[in-house]
Short mmCIF file of C-alpha atoms in Angstrom, two decimals:
data_model
loop_
_atom_site.label_atom_id
_atom_site.label_comp_id
_atom_site.label_asym_id
_atom_site.label_seq_id
_atom_site.Cartn_x
_atom_site.Cartn_y
_atom_site.Cartn_z
CA UNK A 1 162.15 45.67 253.33
CA UNK A 2 162.63 41.65 253.88
CA UNK A 3 165.58 40.42 252.13
CA UNK A 4 165.31 37.22 249.77
CA UNK A 5 167.25 34.39 249.10
CA UNK A 6 168.91 33.53 245.74
CA UNK A 7 170.06 30.86 244.11
CA UNK A 8 171.64 30.52 240.42
CA UNK A 9 170.50 28.14 238.14
CA UNK A 10 173.36 25.56 237.46
CA UNK A 11 173.70 26.55 233.28
CA UNK A 12 174.25 29.89 234.52
CA UNK A 13 176.80 29.06 237.47
CA UNK A 14 178.57 27.26 234.34
CA UNK A 15 178.73 30.09 232.09
CA UNK A 16 179.55 32.46 234.70
CA UNK A 17 182.43 30.17 235.80
CA UNK A 18 183.59 29.76 232.05
CA UNK A 19 184.13 33.73 232.07
CA UNK A 20 180.85 34.75 230.95
CA UNK A 21 177.05 34.88 232.05
CA UNK A 22 175.50 37.94 230.15
CA UNK A 23 173.46 40.50 231.46
CA UNK A 24 171.07 37.89 232.89
CA UNK A 25 173.69 36.64 235.42
CA UNK A 26 174.70 40.41 235.96
CA UNK A 27 171.05 41.29 236.69
CA UNK A 28 171.15 38.21 238.81
CA UNK A 29 174.35 39.14 241.13
CA UNK A 30 172.85 42.79 241.40
CA UNK A 31 169.82 41.80 243.20
CA UNK A 32 171.79 39.89 245.06
CA UNK A 33 174.22 42.43 246.39
CA UNK A 34 171.29 44.83 246.97
CA UNK A 35 169.71 42.36 249.10
CA UNK A 36 172.70 41.40 250.92
CA UNK A 37 173.55 45.60 251.75
CA UNK A 38 169.73 45.68 252.96
CA UNK A 39 170.30 43.01 255.34
CA UNK A 40 173.48 44.65 256.40
CA UNK A 41 171.42 48.34 257.01
CA UNK A 42 169.24 46.10 258.86
CA UNK A 43 172.25 44.46 261.08
CA UNK A 44 173.40 48.34 261.40
CA UNK A 45 170.66 49.33 262.92
CA UNK A 46 170.35 46.06 265.28
CA UNK A 47 173.61 46.52 266.47
CA UNK A 48 173.56 50.23 267.38
CA UNK A 49 170.56 49.54 269.11
CA UNK A 50 172.80 47.47 271.63
CA UNK A 51 174.89 50.10 271.84
CA UNK A 52 172.50 52.38 272.74
CA UNK A 53 172.41 56.04 273.09
CA UNK A 54 173.46 58.38 270.52
CA UNK A 55 174.15 55.79 268.24
CA UNK A 56 171.12 53.98 268.66
CA UNK A 57 168.45 56.79 268.05
CA UNK A 58 170.40 57.90 264.89
CA UNK A 59 170.54 54.38 263.29
CA UNK A 60 166.86 53.88 264.13
CA UNK A 61 165.84 57.49 262.36
CA UNK A 62 167.61 56.37 259.47
CA UNK A 63 166.10 53.09 258.98
CA UNK A 64 162.83 54.44 259.71
CA UNK A 65 163.43 56.83 256.80
CA UNK A 66 164.70 54.15 254.81
CA UNK A 67 161.64 52.09 255.27
CA UNK A 68 159.76 55.62 254.14
CA UNK A 69 161.19 56.07 251.28
CA UNK A 70 160.83 52.15 250.22
CA UNK A 71 157.24 52.24 250.75
CA UNK A 72 157.31 55.87 248.36
CA UNK A 73 159.32 54.41 245.73
CA UNK A 74 161.04 50.92 245.59
CA UNK A 75 163.12 51.78 242.37
CA UNK A 76 164.23 54.86 243.87
CA UNK A 77 165.94 53.65 247.07
CA UNK A 78 166.78 50.11 245.54
CA UNK A 79 169.39 52.36 243.28
CA UNK A 80 170.41 54.18 246.29
CA UNK A 81 171.49 51.06 248.46
CA UNK A 82 172.99 49.05 244.57
CA UNK A 83 175.05 52.61 244.23
CA UNK A 84 178.73 50.82 244.93
CA UNK A 85 179.64 53.74 247.69
CA UNK A 86 176.87 51.75 249.46
CA UNK A 87 178.48 48.97 250.06
CA UNK A 88 181.94 50.16 251.75
CA UNK A 89 179.62 52.70 253.99
CA UNK A 90 177.42 50.06 255.25
CA UNK A 91 179.81 47.29 255.97
CA UNK A 92 182.39 49.70 257.28
CA UNK A 93 179.91 51.08 259.54
CA UNK A 94 178.84 47.51 260.70
CA UNK A 95 182.43 46.59 261.36
CA UNK A 96 183.19 49.29 263.63
CA UNK A 97 179.77 49.36 265.40
CA UNK A 98 180.99 45.23 266.34
CA UNK A 99 184.19 46.56 267.67
CA UNK A 100 182.43 49.07 269.49
CA UNK A 101 179.74 46.50 271.06
CA UNK A 102 182.24 43.98 271.81
CA UNK A 103 185.18 46.40 273.04
CA UNK A 104 182.72 48.28 275.63
CA UNK A 105 182.66 47.33 279.20
CA UNK A 106 181.92 49.64 282.41
CA UNK A 107 183.86 52.71 282.42
CA UNK A 108 184.86 53.07 278.67
CA UNK A 109 180.72 52.30 278.12
CA UNK A 110 180.46 55.57 280.31
CA UNK A 111 183.08 57.79 279.17
CA UNK A 112 181.95 57.98 275.54
CA UNK A 113 178.24 58.39 276.45
CA UNK A 114 178.03 61.98 276.67
CA UNK A 115 179.48 62.82 273.09
CA UNK A 116 177.88 59.90 271.22
CA UNK A 117 174.62 61.16 272.51
CA UNK A 118 175.66 64.93 271.43
CA UNK A 119 176.62 63.64 267.82
CA UNK A 120 175.65 60.51 267.29
CA UNK A 121 178.66 58.60 266.88
CA UNK A 122 181.01 60.00 269.35
CA UNK A 123 184.62 61.06 268.07
CA UNK A 124 186.56 57.97 266.26
CA UNK A 125 183.14 56.26 266.74
CA UNK A 126 181.09 54.28 264.36
CA UNK A 127 179.87 57.24 262.05
CA UNK A 128 176.21 56.76 261.42
CA UNK A 129 176.07 59.56 259.74
CA UNK A 130 177.13 57.54 256.58
CA UNK A 131 174.09 55.50 257.51
CA UNK A 132 171.63 58.57 258.16
CA UNK A 133 173.23 60.47 254.52
CA UNK A 134 171.75 56.94 252.93
CA UNK A 135 168.85 57.12 253.81
CA UNK A 136 169.08 61.01 252.99
CA UNK A 137 169.74 60.51 249.54
CA UNK A 138 166.79 57.67 249.32
CA UNK A 139 164.20 60.29 250.37
CA UNK A 140 165.63 62.67 247.90
CA UNK A 141 165.48 59.87 245.17
CA UNK A 142 161.76 59.04 246.61
CA UNK A 143 160.35 62.55 246.60
CA UNK A 144 159.29 61.69 250.49
CA UNK A 145 158.82 65.17 252.07
CA UNK A 146 160.72 65.80 255.29
CA UNK A 147 163.28 66.76 257.00
CA UNK A 148 166.39 64.51 257.93
CA UNK A 149 170.10 66.07 260.04
CA UNK A 150 173.20 64.28 260.45
CA UNK A 151 176.40 65.59 261.70
CA UNK A 152 178.89 66.61 258.85
CA UNK A 153 182.56 65.31 258.52
CA UNK A 154 184.65 67.80 257.17
CA UNK A 155 183.54 71.00 254.64
CA UNK A 156 181.62 68.36 252.22
CA UNK A 157 178.18 67.03 252.34
CA UNK A 158 177.53 63.87 250.43
CA UNK A 159 174.58 62.19 249.31
CA UNK A 160 175.63 58.90 248.02
CA UNK A 161 174.60 58.01 244.49
CA UNK A 162 173.63 61.38 244.17
CA UNK A 163 177.04 63.60 244.62
CA UNK A 164 178.16 66.38 246.93
CA UNK A 165 178.18 70.21 248.10
CA UNK A 166 180.57 72.03 250.05
CA UNK A 167 180.45 74.41 252.81
CA UNK A 168 183.68 75.85 253.52
CA UNK A 169 182.93 77.39 256.81
CA UNK A 170 181.37 74.47 258.39
CA UNK A 171 182.83 73.89 261.67
CA UNK A 172 182.70 70.87 264.44
CA UNK A 173 179.30 70.45 265.87
CA UNK A 174 177.64 71.73 262.50
CA UNK A 175 174.82 69.70 260.94
CA UNK A 176 173.81 69.01 257.46
CA UNK A 177 170.01 69.77 257.30
CA UNK A 178 168.24 68.59 254.13
CA UNK A 179 164.47 68.92 252.95
CA UNK A 180 162.44 67.57 250.50
CA UNK A 181 159.32 69.55 249.82
CA UNK A 182 155.84 68.08 248.94
CA UNK A 183 156.82 68.53 245.22
CA UNK A 184 160.05 66.46 245.59
CA UNK A 185 162.50 69.83 245.34
CA UNK A 186 165.33 69.33 247.64
CA UNK A 187 167.92 71.53 249.26
CA UNK A 188 170.89 70.97 251.85
CA UNK A 189 171.63 73.64 254.51
CA UNK A 190 174.60 73.63 257.06
CA UNK A 191 173.15 74.43 260.18
CA UNK A 192 175.20 75.42 263.72
CA UNK A 193 174.77 73.62 267.21
CA UNK A 194 171.77 75.94 268.12
CA UNK A 195 169.65 75.08 264.71
CA UNK A 196 170.49 77.82 262.83
CA UNK A 197 170.88 77.98 259.10
CA UNK A 198 174.37 78.97 258.53
CA UNK A 199 175.04 78.38 254.79
CA UNK A 200 172.71 77.12 251.90
CA UNK A 201 170.52 76.47 250.96
CA UNK A 202 172.14 74.08 247.80
CA UNK A 203 169.52 72.39 245.44
CA UNK A 204 169.47 69.12 244.99
CA UNK A 205 169.10 67.00 242.01
CA UNK A 206 167.05 63.37 242.12
CA UNK A 207 169.21 61.96 239.80
CA UNK A 208 172.67 60.42 239.81
CA UNK A 209 174.98 62.67 237.68
CA UNK A 210 175.74 66.51 236.87
CA UNK A 211 174.52 69.07 238.94
CA UNK A 212 173.76 72.71 239.13
CA UNK A 213 175.34 75.36 241.34
CA UNK A 214 177.24 74.40 244.00
CA UNK A 215 176.38 70.73 243.79
CA UNK A 216 178.42 68.22 241.90
CA UNK A 217 177.48 64.60 240.37
CA UNK A 218 179.31 62.29 239.06
CA UNK A 219 179.81 62.77 234.94
CA UNK A 220 178.30 60.87 232.63
CA UNK A 221 180.93 58.95 230.05
CA UNK A 222 178.36 57.47 227.90
CA UNK A 223 174.77 56.08 227.90
CA UNK A 224 175.07 51.91 226.81
CA UNK A 225 172.48 50.22 225.30
CA UNK A 226 169.19 49.82 227.16
CA UNK A 227 170.26 53.41 229.13
CA UNK A 228 172.25 52.08 231.46
CA UNK A 229 174.95 55.29 232.27
CA UNK A 230 178.65 54.45 232.55
CA UNK A 231 179.50 57.17 234.96
CA UNK A 232 182.98 59.18 236.15
CA UNK A 233 182.94 59.91 240.14
CA UNK A 234 185.94 62.38 241.65
CA UNK A 235 183.53 63.41 244.23
CA UNK A 236 182.03 60.64 246.50
CA UNK A 237 185.06 58.21 246.89
CA UNK A 238 184.84 55.78 249.96
CA UNK A 239 184.79 53.03 247.48
CA UNK A 240 188.81 52.21 247.63
CA UNK A 241 190.43 53.51 250.88
CA UNK A 242 194.15 52.00 250.22
CA UNK A 243 194.21 52.31 247.03
CA UNK A 244 196.22 55.19 244.75
CA UNK A 245 195.16 58.49 245.36
CA UNK A 246 192.25 59.47 243.29
CA UNK A 247 192.76 62.77 241.14
CA UNK A 248 191.21 66.35 243.38
CA UNK A 249 189.08 66.80 240.56
CA UNK A 250 189.19 66.53 236.06
CA UNK A 251 188.88 69.73 234.19
CA UNK A 252 187.31 70.13 230.91
CA UNK A 253 189.98 68.84 228.66
CA UNK A 254 190.57 65.37 231.04
CA UNK A 255 187.37 64.44 231.32
CA UNK A 256 186.40 64.79 227.43
CA UNK A 257 189.72 62.34 226.84
CA UNK A 258 187.49 60.34 229.36
CA UNK A 259 184.63 60.27 227.50
CA UNK A 260 186.49 59.85 224.09
CA UNK A 261 188.25 56.64 225.34
CA UNK A 262 184.59 55.00 227.04
CA UNK A 263 182.82 55.12 223.99
CA UNK A 264 186.09 54.21 221.48
CA UNK A 265 185.69 51.11 224.45
CA UNK A 266 182.45 50.53 224.70
CA UNK A 267 182.35 50.30 220.45
CA UNK A 268 185.17 48.03 220.87
CA UNK A 269 183.45 45.52 222.99
CA UNK A 270 180.22 46.06 221.68
CA UNK A 271 181.29 44.62 218.13
CA UNK A 272 184.24 42.40 219.26
CA UNK A 273 182.53 41.02 222.52
CA UNK A 274 179.04 41.39 222.72
CA UNK A 275 178.48 38.93 225.94
CA UNK A 276 181.11 41.39 227.72
CA UNK A 277 179.33 44.70 226.51
CA UNK A 278 176.15 42.95 227.70
CA UNK A 279 177.20 42.28 231.16
CA UNK A 280 178.52 46.49 231.10
CA UNK A 281 175.00 47.43 229.99
CA UNK A 282 173.27 45.56 232.77
CA UNK A 283 173.27 48.27 235.07
CA UNK A 284 174.88 51.14 236.14
CA UNK A 285 178.37 50.98 236.31
CA UNK A 286 180.97 53.58 238.00
CA UNK A 287 184.44 54.54 237.09
CA UNK A 288 186.70 56.02 240.12
CA UNK A 289 189.78 57.57 238.50
CA UNK A 290 193.04 56.94 240.19
CA UNK A 291 196.55 58.50 239.91
CA UNK A 292 199.31 55.80 238.80
CA UNK A 293 202.26 56.26 241.13
CA UNK A 294 204.81 54.69 238.26
CA UNK A 295 204.70 53.99 234.91
CA UNK A 296 201.63 52.19 233.18
CA UNK A 297 198.04 51.89 234.41
CA UNK A 298 196.97 50.75 237.85
CA UNK A 299 193.27 49.30 238.18
CA UNK A 300 191.03 47.68 241.00
CA UNK A 301 187.97 46.20 242.36
CA UNK A 302 186.19 46.09 245.74
CA UNK A 303 183.90 43.11 247.21
CA UNK A 304 181.99 45.29 248.46
CA UNK A 305 182.15 47.83 245.97
CA UNK A 306 179.60 45.99 243.15
CA UNK A 307 179.24 47.64 239.68
CA UNK A 308 182.26 49.98 240.41
CA UNK A 309 185.65 50.02 238.96
CA UNK A 310 188.58 52.23 239.65
CA UNK A 311 191.68 52.85 237.42
CA UNK A 312 194.00 55.37 236.00
CA UNK A 313 193.88 57.68 233.03
CA UNK A 314 193.63 54.91 230.21
CA UNK A 315 195.68 56.34 227.30
CA UNK A 316 193.78 54.30 224.32
CA UNK A 317 190.36 52.77 224.23
CA UNK A 318 191.80 49.21 223.93
CA UNK A 319 193.44 49.88 227.28
CA UNK A 320 190.20 50.58 228.54
CA UNK A 321 188.18 48.54 227.56
CA UNK A 322 190.65 45.26 228.50
CA UNK A 323 191.01 47.19 231.72
CA UNK A 324 186.88 47.08 231.83
CA UNK A 325 186.77 43.23 230.94
CA UNK A 326 189.35 42.74 233.72
CA UNK A 327 187.67 44.62 236.51
CA UNK A 328 184.06 43.34 235.46
CA UNK A 329 185.63 39.83 236.36
CA UNK A 330 187.12 40.62 239.43
CA UNK A 331 183.22 42.35 239.95
CA UNK A 332 181.57 38.91 239.27
CA UNK A 333 183.59 36.37 241.32
CA UNK A 334 183.33 38.72 244.53
CA UNK A 335 180.05 39.19 244.11
CA UNK A 336 179.11 34.77 243.29
CA UNK A 337 181.84 34.62 246.63
CA UNK A 338 178.67 36.20 248.23
CA UNK A 339 176.57 33.58 247.33
CA UNK A 340 178.43 30.59 247.20
CA UNK A 341 181.68 28.74 249.14
CA UNK A 342 184.10 28.33 246.51
CA UNK A 343 187.31 28.24 248.60
CA UNK A 344 187.69 26.76 252.24
CA UNK A 345 188.60 29.94 254.92
CA UNK A 346 192.44 29.96 254.79
CA UNK A 347 195.52 31.98 255.08
CA UNK A 348 198.13 29.66 255.79
CA UNK A 349 200.14 29.51 252.65
CA UNK A 350 201.09 32.25 249.43
CA UNK A 351 201.19 31.18 245.66
CA UNK A 352 203.10 31.62 242.57
CA UNK A 353 201.12 34.16 240.23
CA UNK A 354 202.10 34.86 236.51
CA UNK A 355 201.17 38.33 236.76
CA UNK A 356 202.15 39.43 239.90
CA UNK A 357 206.04 40.22 241.78
CA UNK A 358 204.62 39.04 245.31
CA UNK A 359 203.26 35.13 246.61
CA UNK A 360 199.44 35.66 246.46
CA UNK A 361 196.95 33.86 249.04
CA UNK A 362 194.80 31.20 247.42
CA UNK A 363 191.63 33.77 247.37
CA UNK A 364 193.82 36.31 245.33
CA UNK A 365 195.37 33.49 242.73
CA UNK A 366 191.82 31.99 242.03
CA UNK A 367 190.53 36.30 241.58
CA UNK A 368 193.44 36.60 238.99
CA UNK A 369 192.80 33.40 237.09
CA UNK A 370 189.37 34.37 236.76
CA UNK A 371 190.25 38.32 235.87
CA UNK A 372 192.76 37.00 233.08
CA UNK A 373 190.58 34.01 231.80
CA UNK A 374 188.70 37.05 230.98
CA UNK A 375 191.15 38.96 229.38
CA UNK A 376 192.61 36.11 227.46
CA UNK A 377 189.37 36.32 225.85
CA UNK A 378 189.69 39.89 225.17
CA UNK A 379 193.23 39.53 223.13
CA UNK A 380 191.55 36.22 221.36
CA UNK A 381 189.12 38.72 220.03
CA UNK A 382 191.45 41.09 219.29
CA UNK A 383 193.35 39.21 217.20
CA UNK A 384 190.66 38.65 214.79
CA UNK A 385 189.09 42.08 214.54
CA UNK A 386 192.32 44.68 214.85
CA UNK A 387 193.26 45.69 211.41
CA UNK A 388 196.39 47.42 212.26
CA UNK A 389 199.25 44.38 211.57
CA UNK A 390 201.45 45.58 214.16
CA UNK A 391 198.83 45.89 216.75
CA UNK A 392 197.55 42.56 215.04
CA UNK A 393 200.53 40.86 216.03
CA UNK A 394 200.84 42.45 220.10
CA UNK A 395 197.57 40.97 220.29
CA UNK A 396 198.93 37.33 219.55
CA UNK A 397 201.55 38.07 222.04
CA UNK A 398 198.98 38.87 224.39
CA UNK A 399 196.44 36.47 224.17
CA UNK A 400 199.37 33.43 224.12
CA UNK A 401 200.87 34.79 226.96
CA UNK A 402 197.40 35.81 229.18
CA UNK A 403 195.54 31.88 228.08
CA UNK A 404 199.21 30.27 229.46
CA UNK A 405 199.29 31.80 232.84
CA UNK A 406 195.43 31.66 233.48
CA UNK A 407 195.67 27.94 233.00
CA UNK A 408 198.72 27.83 234.99
CA UNK A 409 197.12 29.52 238.25
CA UNK A 410 193.74 27.63 237.38
CA UNK A 411 195.63 24.34 237.88
CA UNK A 412 197.25 25.24 240.81
CA UNK A 413 193.59 25.97 242.56
CA UNK A 414 192.11 23.23 241.29
CA UNK A 415 195.48 21.02 243.13
CA UNK A 416 195.45 22.92 246.37
CA UNK A 417 192.90 20.72 248.23
CA UNK A 418 191.30 23.87 249.71
CA UNK A 419 187.73 23.86 246.88
CA UNK A 420 184.50 23.38 247.69
CA UNK A 421 182.46 21.26 245.60
CA UNK A 422 181.03 24.00 243.93
CA UNK A 423 184.85 25.49 243.77
CA UNK A 424 185.61 22.53 241.96
CA UNK A 425 182.86 22.66 239.55
CA UNK A 426 183.59 26.16 239.07
CA UNK A 427 187.51 25.88 238.38
CA UNK A 428 186.62 22.95 236.18
CA UNK A 429 184.76 24.94 234.11
CA UNK A 430 187.46 27.52 233.81
CA UNK A 431 190.22 24.92 232.64
CA UNK A 432 187.54 23.98 230.08
CA UNK A 433 187.01 27.07 228.84
CA UNK A 434 191.34 27.74 229.15
CA UNK A 435 192.12 24.72 227.47
CA UNK A 436 189.95 24.95 224.44
CA UNK A 437 191.68 28.39 224.01
CA UNK A 438 195.18 27.00 224.49
CA UNK A 439 194.46 24.66 221.20
CA UNK A 440 193.80 27.37 219.40
CA UNK A 441 196.63 28.13 216.45
CA UNK A 442 198.90 30.96 217.75
CA UNK A 443 201.93 32.22 215.10
CA UNK A 444 205.05 30.63 216.69
CA UNK A 445 206.41 33.91 217.00
CA UNK A 446 203.63 35.13 218.98
CA UNK A 447 204.29 31.65 221.11
CA UNK A 448 207.54 32.49 221.36
CA UNK A 449 207.40 36.33 222.90
CA UNK A 450 204.72 35.47 225.10
CA UNK A 451 207.01 32.08 226.51
CA UNK A 452 209.95 34.35 227.17
CA UNK A 453 207.80 36.75 228.86
CA UNK A 454 206.43 33.84 231.17
CA UNK A 455 209.69 32.52 231.71
CA UNK A 456 211.57 36.10 232.37
CA UNK A 457 208.21 36.94 235.04
CA UNK A 458 209.09 33.53 237.07
CA UNK A 459 212.82 33.80 237.12
CA UNK A 460 212.38 37.66 238.63
CA UNK A 461 209.43 35.98 241.12
CA UNK A 462 211.86 33.53 242.17
CA UNK A 463 214.98 35.73 242.56
CA UNK A 464 212.85 37.90 244.41
CA UNK A 465 210.85 35.34 246.94
CA UNK A 466 212.77 31.54 246.58
CA UNK A 467 212.67 28.68 244.90
CA UNK A 468 209.44 27.79 246.43
CA UNK A 469 206.36 28.31 244.37
CA UNK A 470 203.90 27.50 247.91
CA UNK A 471 204.54 29.17 250.51
CA UNK A 472 203.92 29.56 254.28
CA UNK A 473 202.44 33.15 255.04
CA UNK A 474 204.55 35.55 256.44
CA UNK A 475 203.54 37.36 259.71
CA UNK A 476 202.19 40.50 259.59
#
């Protein structure tokens, strides 16, 4: 298990900067994200080893299991490390291990050693169980015979990329116990502190969705060209801890609605934006449903959850499609920023963003401009293909609104004097694409409505935040 260096051809870099890139770019970014997570898993093991005691032992066993699963079936193990849940779990764990290592001195280390030896993490300490569960999922997918245990957290036991089960009688000190038989069949049970099984066994399927009996997996909404699944996950959600609330579950009627609008969205993108559709179909895509706190739709992405989009209930296939385009732009840029430095690090200023009520840091403005470049391209396509005259008129307005907003933000980013050479190249390609979009004819009524909406947003922003468009960051 050796991470490898990754680069990107200049032609592909420019294509991504222009708002596209296609399936080849997404596949390259996915490989780079896999290597980054593998490196993080190794860093978790090394840092836990520096802590010693329970964390060192449990992390070492998880690393050995991950290596054995990789030797047995590298493709199956890669599917686990590439799953969106693996990113936040591994990088969150590494951050907590580093804080624990750097904060431990003298009596503090002695006071926590006994608890960590007993549970593998310590109460409130780094949750090594996340790493163990990840390795256990790899063992299931690879059909690697053996047994692995880890402490439970509450009454739910999750295996990233596979789903979860519930043990209602779980108590502090209990452990999940996974057995993988020689024929590849897997069972998980709950064991008490004495090692006696108290609940189970629950069969664990080796694929990443569906489920039977007590085991629940992600729900398949659609299968994209090439066989890539489009999944909806209401079960294992460490992806967006600070996002809007997640629904506890989705009933049959609600699931059918998601399936219907997902298929409509995919058909629309396949017809109108084949390159964007090819990017979606380049690999598994996981959707996490959110509960909107107010009117309108909410959505989000995470830099460490590549291949995952969070969104509230989409009312139509068109809404679903534009949200996917918007969030996949964020996915691409976040992964690209793991490969290349496009901006100089700084948090000194905030900027006006034509789509937000609050001042934004430069990185947020850059992300938003890139996402809205994708949105503008979407509405440009829809104003040509939409058969309904009223909806086509709306598409004209939205195209005019977001092409100008994205261009305005891109100009601000370029003028910030905080871009690297590659950052200037990337933002310059964005601007070239947006200039071409802004040169396209739009009906006068649509241009007027778009300009009025932009002016109203600008006025409201200044009333809320003050006259300056570039302001010092507020403390806290």
